[in-house]
Short mmCIF file of C-alpha atoms in Angstrom, two decimals:
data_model
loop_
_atom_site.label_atom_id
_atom_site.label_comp_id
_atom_site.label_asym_id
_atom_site.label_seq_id
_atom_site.Cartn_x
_atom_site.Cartn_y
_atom_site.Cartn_z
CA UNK A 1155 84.45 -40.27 133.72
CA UNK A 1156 82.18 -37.24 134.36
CA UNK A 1157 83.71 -35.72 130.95
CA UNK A 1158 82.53 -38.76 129.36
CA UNK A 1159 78.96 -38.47 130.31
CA UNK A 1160 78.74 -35.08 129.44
CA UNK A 1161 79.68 -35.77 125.91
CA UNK A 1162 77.46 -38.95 125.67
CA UNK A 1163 74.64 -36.67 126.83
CA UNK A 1164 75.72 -33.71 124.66
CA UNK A 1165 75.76 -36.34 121.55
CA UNK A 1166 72.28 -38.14 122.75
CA UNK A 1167 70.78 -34.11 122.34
CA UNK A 1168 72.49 -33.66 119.24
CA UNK A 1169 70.79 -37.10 117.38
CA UNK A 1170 67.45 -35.93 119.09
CA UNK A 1171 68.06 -32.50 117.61
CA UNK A 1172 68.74 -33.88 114.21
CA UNK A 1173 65.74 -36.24 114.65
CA UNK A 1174 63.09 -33.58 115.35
CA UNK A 1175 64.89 -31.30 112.48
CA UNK A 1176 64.25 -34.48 109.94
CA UNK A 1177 60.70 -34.88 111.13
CA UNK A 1178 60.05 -31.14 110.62
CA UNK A 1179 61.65 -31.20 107.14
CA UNK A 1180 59.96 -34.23 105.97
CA UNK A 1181 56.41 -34.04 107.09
CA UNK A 1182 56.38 -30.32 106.05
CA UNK A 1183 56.81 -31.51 103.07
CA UNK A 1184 54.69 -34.64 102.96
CA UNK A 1185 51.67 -31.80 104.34
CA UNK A 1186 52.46 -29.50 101.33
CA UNK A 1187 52.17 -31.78 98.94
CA UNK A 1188 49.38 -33.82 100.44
CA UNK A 1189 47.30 -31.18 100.92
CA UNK A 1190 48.44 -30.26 96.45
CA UNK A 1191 46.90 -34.17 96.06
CA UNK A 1192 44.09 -33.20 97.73
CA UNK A 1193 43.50 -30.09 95.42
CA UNK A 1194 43.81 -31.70 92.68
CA UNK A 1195 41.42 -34.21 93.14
CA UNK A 1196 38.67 -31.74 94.15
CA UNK A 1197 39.59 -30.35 90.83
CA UNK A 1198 38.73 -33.70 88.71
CA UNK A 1199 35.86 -34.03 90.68
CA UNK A 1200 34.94 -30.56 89.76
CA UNK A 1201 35.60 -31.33 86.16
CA UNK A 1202 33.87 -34.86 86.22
CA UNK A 1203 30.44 -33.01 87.44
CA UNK A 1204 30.89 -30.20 84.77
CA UNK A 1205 30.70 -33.37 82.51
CA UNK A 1206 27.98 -35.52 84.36
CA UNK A 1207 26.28 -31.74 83.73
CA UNK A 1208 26.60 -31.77 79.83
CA UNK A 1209 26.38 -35.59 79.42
CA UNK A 1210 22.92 -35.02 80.66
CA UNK A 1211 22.05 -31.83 78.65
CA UNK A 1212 23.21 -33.85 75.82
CA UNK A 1213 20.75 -37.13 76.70
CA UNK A 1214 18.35 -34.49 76.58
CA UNK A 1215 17.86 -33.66 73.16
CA UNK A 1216 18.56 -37.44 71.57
CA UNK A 1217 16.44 -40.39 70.62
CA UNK A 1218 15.00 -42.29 73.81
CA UNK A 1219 17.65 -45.22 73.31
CA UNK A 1220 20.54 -42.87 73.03
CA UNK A 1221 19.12 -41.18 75.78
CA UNK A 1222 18.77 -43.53 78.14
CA UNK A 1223 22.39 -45.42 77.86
CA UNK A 1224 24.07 -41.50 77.95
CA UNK A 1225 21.83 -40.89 81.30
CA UNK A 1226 22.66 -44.38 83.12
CA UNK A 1227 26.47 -43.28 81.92
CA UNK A 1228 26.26 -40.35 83.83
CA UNK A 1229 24.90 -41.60 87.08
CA UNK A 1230 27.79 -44.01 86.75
CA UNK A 1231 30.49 -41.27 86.62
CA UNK A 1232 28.19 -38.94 89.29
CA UNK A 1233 28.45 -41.85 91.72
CA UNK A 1234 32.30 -41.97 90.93
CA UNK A 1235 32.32 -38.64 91.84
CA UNK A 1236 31.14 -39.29 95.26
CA UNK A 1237 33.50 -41.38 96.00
CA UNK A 1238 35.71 -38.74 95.41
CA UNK A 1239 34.64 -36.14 97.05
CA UNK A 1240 34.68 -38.75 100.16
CA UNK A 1241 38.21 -39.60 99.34
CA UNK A 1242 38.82 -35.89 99.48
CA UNK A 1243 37.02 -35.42 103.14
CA UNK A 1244 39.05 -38.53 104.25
CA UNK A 1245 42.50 -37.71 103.22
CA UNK A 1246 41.98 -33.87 104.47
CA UNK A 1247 40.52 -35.28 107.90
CA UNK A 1248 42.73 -38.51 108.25
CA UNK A 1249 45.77 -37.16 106.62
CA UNK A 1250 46.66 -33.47 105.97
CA UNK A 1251 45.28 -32.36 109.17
CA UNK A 1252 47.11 -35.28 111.46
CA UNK A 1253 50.23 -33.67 109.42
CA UNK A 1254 49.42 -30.02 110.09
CA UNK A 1255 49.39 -30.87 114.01
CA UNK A 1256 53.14 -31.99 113.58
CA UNK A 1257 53.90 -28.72 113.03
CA UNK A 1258 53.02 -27.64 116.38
CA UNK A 1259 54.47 -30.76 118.17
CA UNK A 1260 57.52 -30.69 116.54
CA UNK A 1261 58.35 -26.59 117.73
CA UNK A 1262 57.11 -27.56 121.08
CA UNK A 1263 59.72 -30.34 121.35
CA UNK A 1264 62.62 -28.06 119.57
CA UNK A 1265 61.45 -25.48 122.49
CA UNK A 1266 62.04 -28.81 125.20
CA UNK A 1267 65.37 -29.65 123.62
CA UNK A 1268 66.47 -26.32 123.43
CA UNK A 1269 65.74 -25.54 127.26
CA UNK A 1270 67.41 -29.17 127.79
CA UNK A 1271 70.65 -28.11 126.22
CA UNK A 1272 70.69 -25.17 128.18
CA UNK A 1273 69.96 -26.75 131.56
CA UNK A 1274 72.92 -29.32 130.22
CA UNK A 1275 75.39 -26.55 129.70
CA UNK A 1276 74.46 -24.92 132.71
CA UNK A 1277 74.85 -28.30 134.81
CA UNK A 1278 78.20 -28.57 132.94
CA UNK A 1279 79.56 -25.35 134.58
CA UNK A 1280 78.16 -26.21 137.77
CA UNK A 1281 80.01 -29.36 138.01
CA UNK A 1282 83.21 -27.59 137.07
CA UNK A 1283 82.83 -25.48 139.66
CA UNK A 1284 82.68 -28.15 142.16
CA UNK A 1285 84.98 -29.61 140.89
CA UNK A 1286 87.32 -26.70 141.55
CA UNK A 1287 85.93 -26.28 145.25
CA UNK A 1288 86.74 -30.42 145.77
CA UNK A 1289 90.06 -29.58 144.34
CA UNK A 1290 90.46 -26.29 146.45
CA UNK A 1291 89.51 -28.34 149.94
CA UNK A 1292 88.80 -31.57 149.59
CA UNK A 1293 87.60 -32.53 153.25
CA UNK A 1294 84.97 -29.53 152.96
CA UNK A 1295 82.12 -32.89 151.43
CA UNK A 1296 78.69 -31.51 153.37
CA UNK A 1297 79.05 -28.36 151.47
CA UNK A 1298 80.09 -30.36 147.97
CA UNK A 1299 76.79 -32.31 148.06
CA UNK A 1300 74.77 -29.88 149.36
CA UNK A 1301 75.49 -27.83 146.04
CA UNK A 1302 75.15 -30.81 143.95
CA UNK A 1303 71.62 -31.49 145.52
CA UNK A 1304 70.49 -27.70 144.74
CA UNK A 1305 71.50 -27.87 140.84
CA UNK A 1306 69.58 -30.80 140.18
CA UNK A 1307 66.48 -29.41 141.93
CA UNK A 1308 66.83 -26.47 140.45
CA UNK A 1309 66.69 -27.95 136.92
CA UNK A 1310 63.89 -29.96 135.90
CA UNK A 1311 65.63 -30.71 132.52
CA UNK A 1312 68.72 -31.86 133.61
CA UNK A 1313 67.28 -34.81 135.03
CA UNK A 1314 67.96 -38.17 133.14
CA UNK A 1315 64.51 -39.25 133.30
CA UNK A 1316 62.85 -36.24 131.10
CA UNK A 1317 65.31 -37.57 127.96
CA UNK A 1318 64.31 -41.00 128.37
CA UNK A 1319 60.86 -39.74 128.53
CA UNK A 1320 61.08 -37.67 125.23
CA UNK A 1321 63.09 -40.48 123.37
CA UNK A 1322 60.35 -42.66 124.25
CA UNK A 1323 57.62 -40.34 122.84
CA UNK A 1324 59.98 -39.89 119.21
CA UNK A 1325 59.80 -43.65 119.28
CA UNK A 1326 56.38 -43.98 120.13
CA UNK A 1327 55.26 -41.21 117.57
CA UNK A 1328 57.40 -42.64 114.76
CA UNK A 1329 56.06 -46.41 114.64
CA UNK A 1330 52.21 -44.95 114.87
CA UNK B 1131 0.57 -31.50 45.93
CA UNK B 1132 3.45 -30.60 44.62
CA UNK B 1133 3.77 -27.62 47.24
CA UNK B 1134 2.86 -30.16 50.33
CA UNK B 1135 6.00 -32.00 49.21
CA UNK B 1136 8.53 -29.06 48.73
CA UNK B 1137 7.16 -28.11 52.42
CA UNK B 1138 7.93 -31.47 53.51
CA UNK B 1139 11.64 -31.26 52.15
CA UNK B 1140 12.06 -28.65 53.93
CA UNK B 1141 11.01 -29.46 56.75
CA UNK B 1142 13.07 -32.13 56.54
CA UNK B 1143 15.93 -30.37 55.86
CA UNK B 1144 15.67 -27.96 58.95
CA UNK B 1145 15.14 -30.73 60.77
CA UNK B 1146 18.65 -32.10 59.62
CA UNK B 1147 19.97 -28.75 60.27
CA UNK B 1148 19.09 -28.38 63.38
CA UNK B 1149 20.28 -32.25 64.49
CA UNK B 1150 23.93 -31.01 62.80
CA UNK B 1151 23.84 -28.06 64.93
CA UNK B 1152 22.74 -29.75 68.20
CA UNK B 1153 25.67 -32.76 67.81
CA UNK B 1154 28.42 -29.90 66.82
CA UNK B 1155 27.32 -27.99 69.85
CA UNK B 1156 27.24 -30.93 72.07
CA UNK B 1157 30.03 -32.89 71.09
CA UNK B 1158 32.37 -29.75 71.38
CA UNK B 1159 31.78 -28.87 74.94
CA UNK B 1160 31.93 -32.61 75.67
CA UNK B 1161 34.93 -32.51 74.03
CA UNK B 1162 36.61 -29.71 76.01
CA UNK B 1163 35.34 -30.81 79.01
CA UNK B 1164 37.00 -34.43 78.42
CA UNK B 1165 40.26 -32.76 77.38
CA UNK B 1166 40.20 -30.39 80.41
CA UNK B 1167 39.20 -34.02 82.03
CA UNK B 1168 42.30 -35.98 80.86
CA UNK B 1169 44.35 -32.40 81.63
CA UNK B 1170 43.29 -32.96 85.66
CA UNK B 1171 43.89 -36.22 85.70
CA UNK B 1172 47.78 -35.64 84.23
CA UNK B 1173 48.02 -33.07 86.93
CA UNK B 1174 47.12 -35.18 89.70
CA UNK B 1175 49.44 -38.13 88.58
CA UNK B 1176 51.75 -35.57 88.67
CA UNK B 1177 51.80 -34.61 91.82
CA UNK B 1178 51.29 -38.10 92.78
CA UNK B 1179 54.23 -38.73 91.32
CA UNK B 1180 55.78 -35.73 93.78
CA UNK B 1181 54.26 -37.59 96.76
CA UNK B 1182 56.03 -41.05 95.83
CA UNK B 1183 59.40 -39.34 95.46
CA UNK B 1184 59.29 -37.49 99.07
CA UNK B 1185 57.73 -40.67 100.71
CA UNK B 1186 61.13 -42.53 99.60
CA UNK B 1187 63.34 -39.44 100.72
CA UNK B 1188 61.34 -39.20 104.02
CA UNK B 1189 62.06 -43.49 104.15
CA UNK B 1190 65.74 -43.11 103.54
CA UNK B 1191 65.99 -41.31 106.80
CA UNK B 1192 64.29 -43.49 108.88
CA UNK B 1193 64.46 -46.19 110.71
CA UNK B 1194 64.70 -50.25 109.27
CA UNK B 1195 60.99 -51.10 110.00
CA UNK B 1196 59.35 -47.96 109.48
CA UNK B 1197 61.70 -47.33 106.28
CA UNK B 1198 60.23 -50.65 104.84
CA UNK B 1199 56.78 -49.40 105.79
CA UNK B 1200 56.98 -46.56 103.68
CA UNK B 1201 59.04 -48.07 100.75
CA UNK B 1202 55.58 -50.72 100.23
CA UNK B 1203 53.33 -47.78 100.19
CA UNK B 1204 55.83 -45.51 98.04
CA UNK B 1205 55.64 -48.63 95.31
CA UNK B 1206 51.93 -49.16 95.07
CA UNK B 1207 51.20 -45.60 95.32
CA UNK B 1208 53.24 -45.65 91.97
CA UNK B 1209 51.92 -48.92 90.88
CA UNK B 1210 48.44 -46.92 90.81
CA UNK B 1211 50.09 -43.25 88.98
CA UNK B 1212 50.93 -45.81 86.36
CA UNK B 1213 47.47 -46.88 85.97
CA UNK B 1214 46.44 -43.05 85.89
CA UNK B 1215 48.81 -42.67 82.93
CA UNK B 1216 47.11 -45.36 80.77
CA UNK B 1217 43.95 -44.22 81.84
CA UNK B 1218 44.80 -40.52 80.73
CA UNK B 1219 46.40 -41.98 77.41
CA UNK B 1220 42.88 -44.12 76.61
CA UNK B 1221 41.20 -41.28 77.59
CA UNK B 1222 43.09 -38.90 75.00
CA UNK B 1223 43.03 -41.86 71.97
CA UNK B 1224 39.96 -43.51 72.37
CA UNK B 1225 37.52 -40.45 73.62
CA UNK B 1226 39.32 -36.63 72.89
CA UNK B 1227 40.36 -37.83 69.24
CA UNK B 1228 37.14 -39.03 68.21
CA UNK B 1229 35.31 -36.11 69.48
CA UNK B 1230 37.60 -33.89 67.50
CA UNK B 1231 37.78 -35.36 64.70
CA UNK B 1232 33.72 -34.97 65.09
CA UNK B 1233 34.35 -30.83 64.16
CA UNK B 1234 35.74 -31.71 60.98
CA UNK B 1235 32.83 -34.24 60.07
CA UNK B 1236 30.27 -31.87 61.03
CA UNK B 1237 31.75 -29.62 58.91
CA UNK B 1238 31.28 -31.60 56.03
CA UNK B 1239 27.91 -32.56 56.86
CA UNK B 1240 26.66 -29.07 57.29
CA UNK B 1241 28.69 -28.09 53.86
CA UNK B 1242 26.60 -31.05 52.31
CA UNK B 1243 23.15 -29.73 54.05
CA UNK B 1244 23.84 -26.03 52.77
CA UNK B 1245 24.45 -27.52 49.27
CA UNK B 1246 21.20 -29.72 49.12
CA UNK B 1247 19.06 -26.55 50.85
CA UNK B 1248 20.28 -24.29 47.85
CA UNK B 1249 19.46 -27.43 45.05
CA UNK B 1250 16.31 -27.42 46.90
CA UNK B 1251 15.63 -24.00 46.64
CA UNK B 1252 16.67 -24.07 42.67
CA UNK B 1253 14.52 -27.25 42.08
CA UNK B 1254 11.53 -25.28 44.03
CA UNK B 1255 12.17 -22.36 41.03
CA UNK B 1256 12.71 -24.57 38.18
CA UNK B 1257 9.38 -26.54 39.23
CA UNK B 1258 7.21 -23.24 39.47
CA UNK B 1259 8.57 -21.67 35.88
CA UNK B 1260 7.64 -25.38 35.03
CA UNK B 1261 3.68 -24.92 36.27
CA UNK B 1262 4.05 -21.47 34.36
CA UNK B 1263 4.69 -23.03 31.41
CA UNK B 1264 2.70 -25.70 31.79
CA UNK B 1265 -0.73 -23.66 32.75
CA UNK B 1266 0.26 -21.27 29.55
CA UNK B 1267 0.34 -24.37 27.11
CA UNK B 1268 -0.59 -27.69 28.43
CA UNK B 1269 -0.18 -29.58 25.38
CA UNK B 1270 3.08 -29.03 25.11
CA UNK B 1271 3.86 -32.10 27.04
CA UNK B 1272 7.34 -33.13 25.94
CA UNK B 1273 8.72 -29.98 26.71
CA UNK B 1274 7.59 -29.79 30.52
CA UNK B 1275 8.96 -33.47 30.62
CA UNK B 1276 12.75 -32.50 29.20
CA UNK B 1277 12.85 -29.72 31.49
CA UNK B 1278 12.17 -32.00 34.37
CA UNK B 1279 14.87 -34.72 33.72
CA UNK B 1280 16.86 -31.87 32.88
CA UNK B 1281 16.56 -30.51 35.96
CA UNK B 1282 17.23 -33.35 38.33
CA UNK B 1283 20.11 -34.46 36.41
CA UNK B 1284 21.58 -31.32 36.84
CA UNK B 1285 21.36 -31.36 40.74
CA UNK B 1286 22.85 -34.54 42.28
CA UNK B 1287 21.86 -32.87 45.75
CA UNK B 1288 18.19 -32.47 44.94
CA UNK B 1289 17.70 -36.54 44.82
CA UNK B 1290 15.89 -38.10 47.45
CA UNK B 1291 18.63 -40.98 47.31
CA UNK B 1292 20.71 -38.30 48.93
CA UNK B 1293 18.91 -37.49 51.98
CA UNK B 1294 18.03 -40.98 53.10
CA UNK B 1295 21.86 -41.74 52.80
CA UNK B 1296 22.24 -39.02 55.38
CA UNK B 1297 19.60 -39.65 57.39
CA UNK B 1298 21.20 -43.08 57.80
CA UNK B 1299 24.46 -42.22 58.37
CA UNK B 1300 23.57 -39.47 61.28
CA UNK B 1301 21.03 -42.46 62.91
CA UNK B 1302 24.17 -45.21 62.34
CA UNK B 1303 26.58 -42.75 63.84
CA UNK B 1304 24.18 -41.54 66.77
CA UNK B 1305 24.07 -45.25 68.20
CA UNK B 1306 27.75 -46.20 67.26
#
């Protein structure tokens, strides 16, 4: 029964481990090449003013009909240009940075699973030991508990309620 | 009188010249900026293109309702890179062509100017060995006359016909 539990547990920080792993991969990724998108629309916008620029310095030297349908064209295309250059701001506020904060997030939560595991293995061991000592003399229960009592406190991680906590979070994290 | 008018051509003339030279100067930068342009605009569908294909790995791994979620912003993200490729193939037929094949027009037209500047220039000669002649014997009527016809046939450049043809074709093409 208690060999059971272990292994569920073990298996429940193995899927989390994978999780957070996938999460790294992928929104490393999705940053990279958002933050490429982002580039290379600040680069058309560059271009698009270089030509609002000479579209103009054209209009300049032509006949005053020519000149006026070249110079409305341009404000057109400048004012497309804005838009970019907000689209730009937006994506880099709303979307590359959001994405660069994973990357902290997700090593802090490899750092919690890590020190999970360990407290896991380390609870394992315990147990065993008890386990021997229950074996060794079974009517000896005061000092049985008492050890179990001092492993748990001891280990903040191994308690049940931390994993459901940090499952929660993933979940939480992934549907926002 | 006669001199007033020569002036006049040439004014004319350098005023043609200078037009030629102000459209070939123009219309190539706006044509390398257009290409350069259509170039950016490749490069971002591009890596559009990237972000569509990571999105859908990134999906694959997920969850049902999140998976789904991503899929529908995956296809109209590409729905919108397909746009960007007309747009960049428009932009390549119906603007980059035309402005190229402007070099090779201008060519001509400035090939044509040279040719009517140096029939100008011959005419101007021809006309003062004609006063010469004229001021040594001005009886001699039919002589000064047959040089004349002589000379305009001679030079199809050197017709007026000519230069309001060109004059035309610059104004029809400046507002087309």
């Amino acid at each position: 029964m208690m060999r059971r539990t272990l292994e569920n547990r073990n298996a429940q920080t193995k899927q989390l481990q994978t999780a957070v792993s996938n999460v790294e991969k992928h929104f490393g990724e999705l940053c990279q090449i958002f933050a490429a998108y982002v580039r290379k629309t600040a680069r058309l916008r560059d271009k698009a003013d270089l030509l609002v620029n000479e579209i103009n310095a054209y209009a300049a030297t032509e006949t005053p009909h020519l000149k006026l349908g070249l110079m409305n064209f341009a404000d057109e295309f400048a004012k497309l240009q804005d838009y970019r250059q907000a689209e730009v701001e937006r994506l880099e506020a709303k979307v590359v940075e959001p994405l660069k904060a994973y990357g902290t997030i997700v090593k802090m939560k490899r750092d919690d699973l890590k020190a999970t595991f360990t407290a896991r293995n380390r609870e394992a061991k315990q147990l065993t030991q008890l386990e021997r000592t229950r074996q060794r003399n079974p009517s000896d229960r005061h000092v049985i508990v008492g050890n179990r009592v001092v492993c748990q406190e001891m280990d903040p991680y191994s308690k049940p309620f931390y994993l459901f906590q940090f499952i929660h979070f993933l979940e939480k994290e992934s549907k926002s």
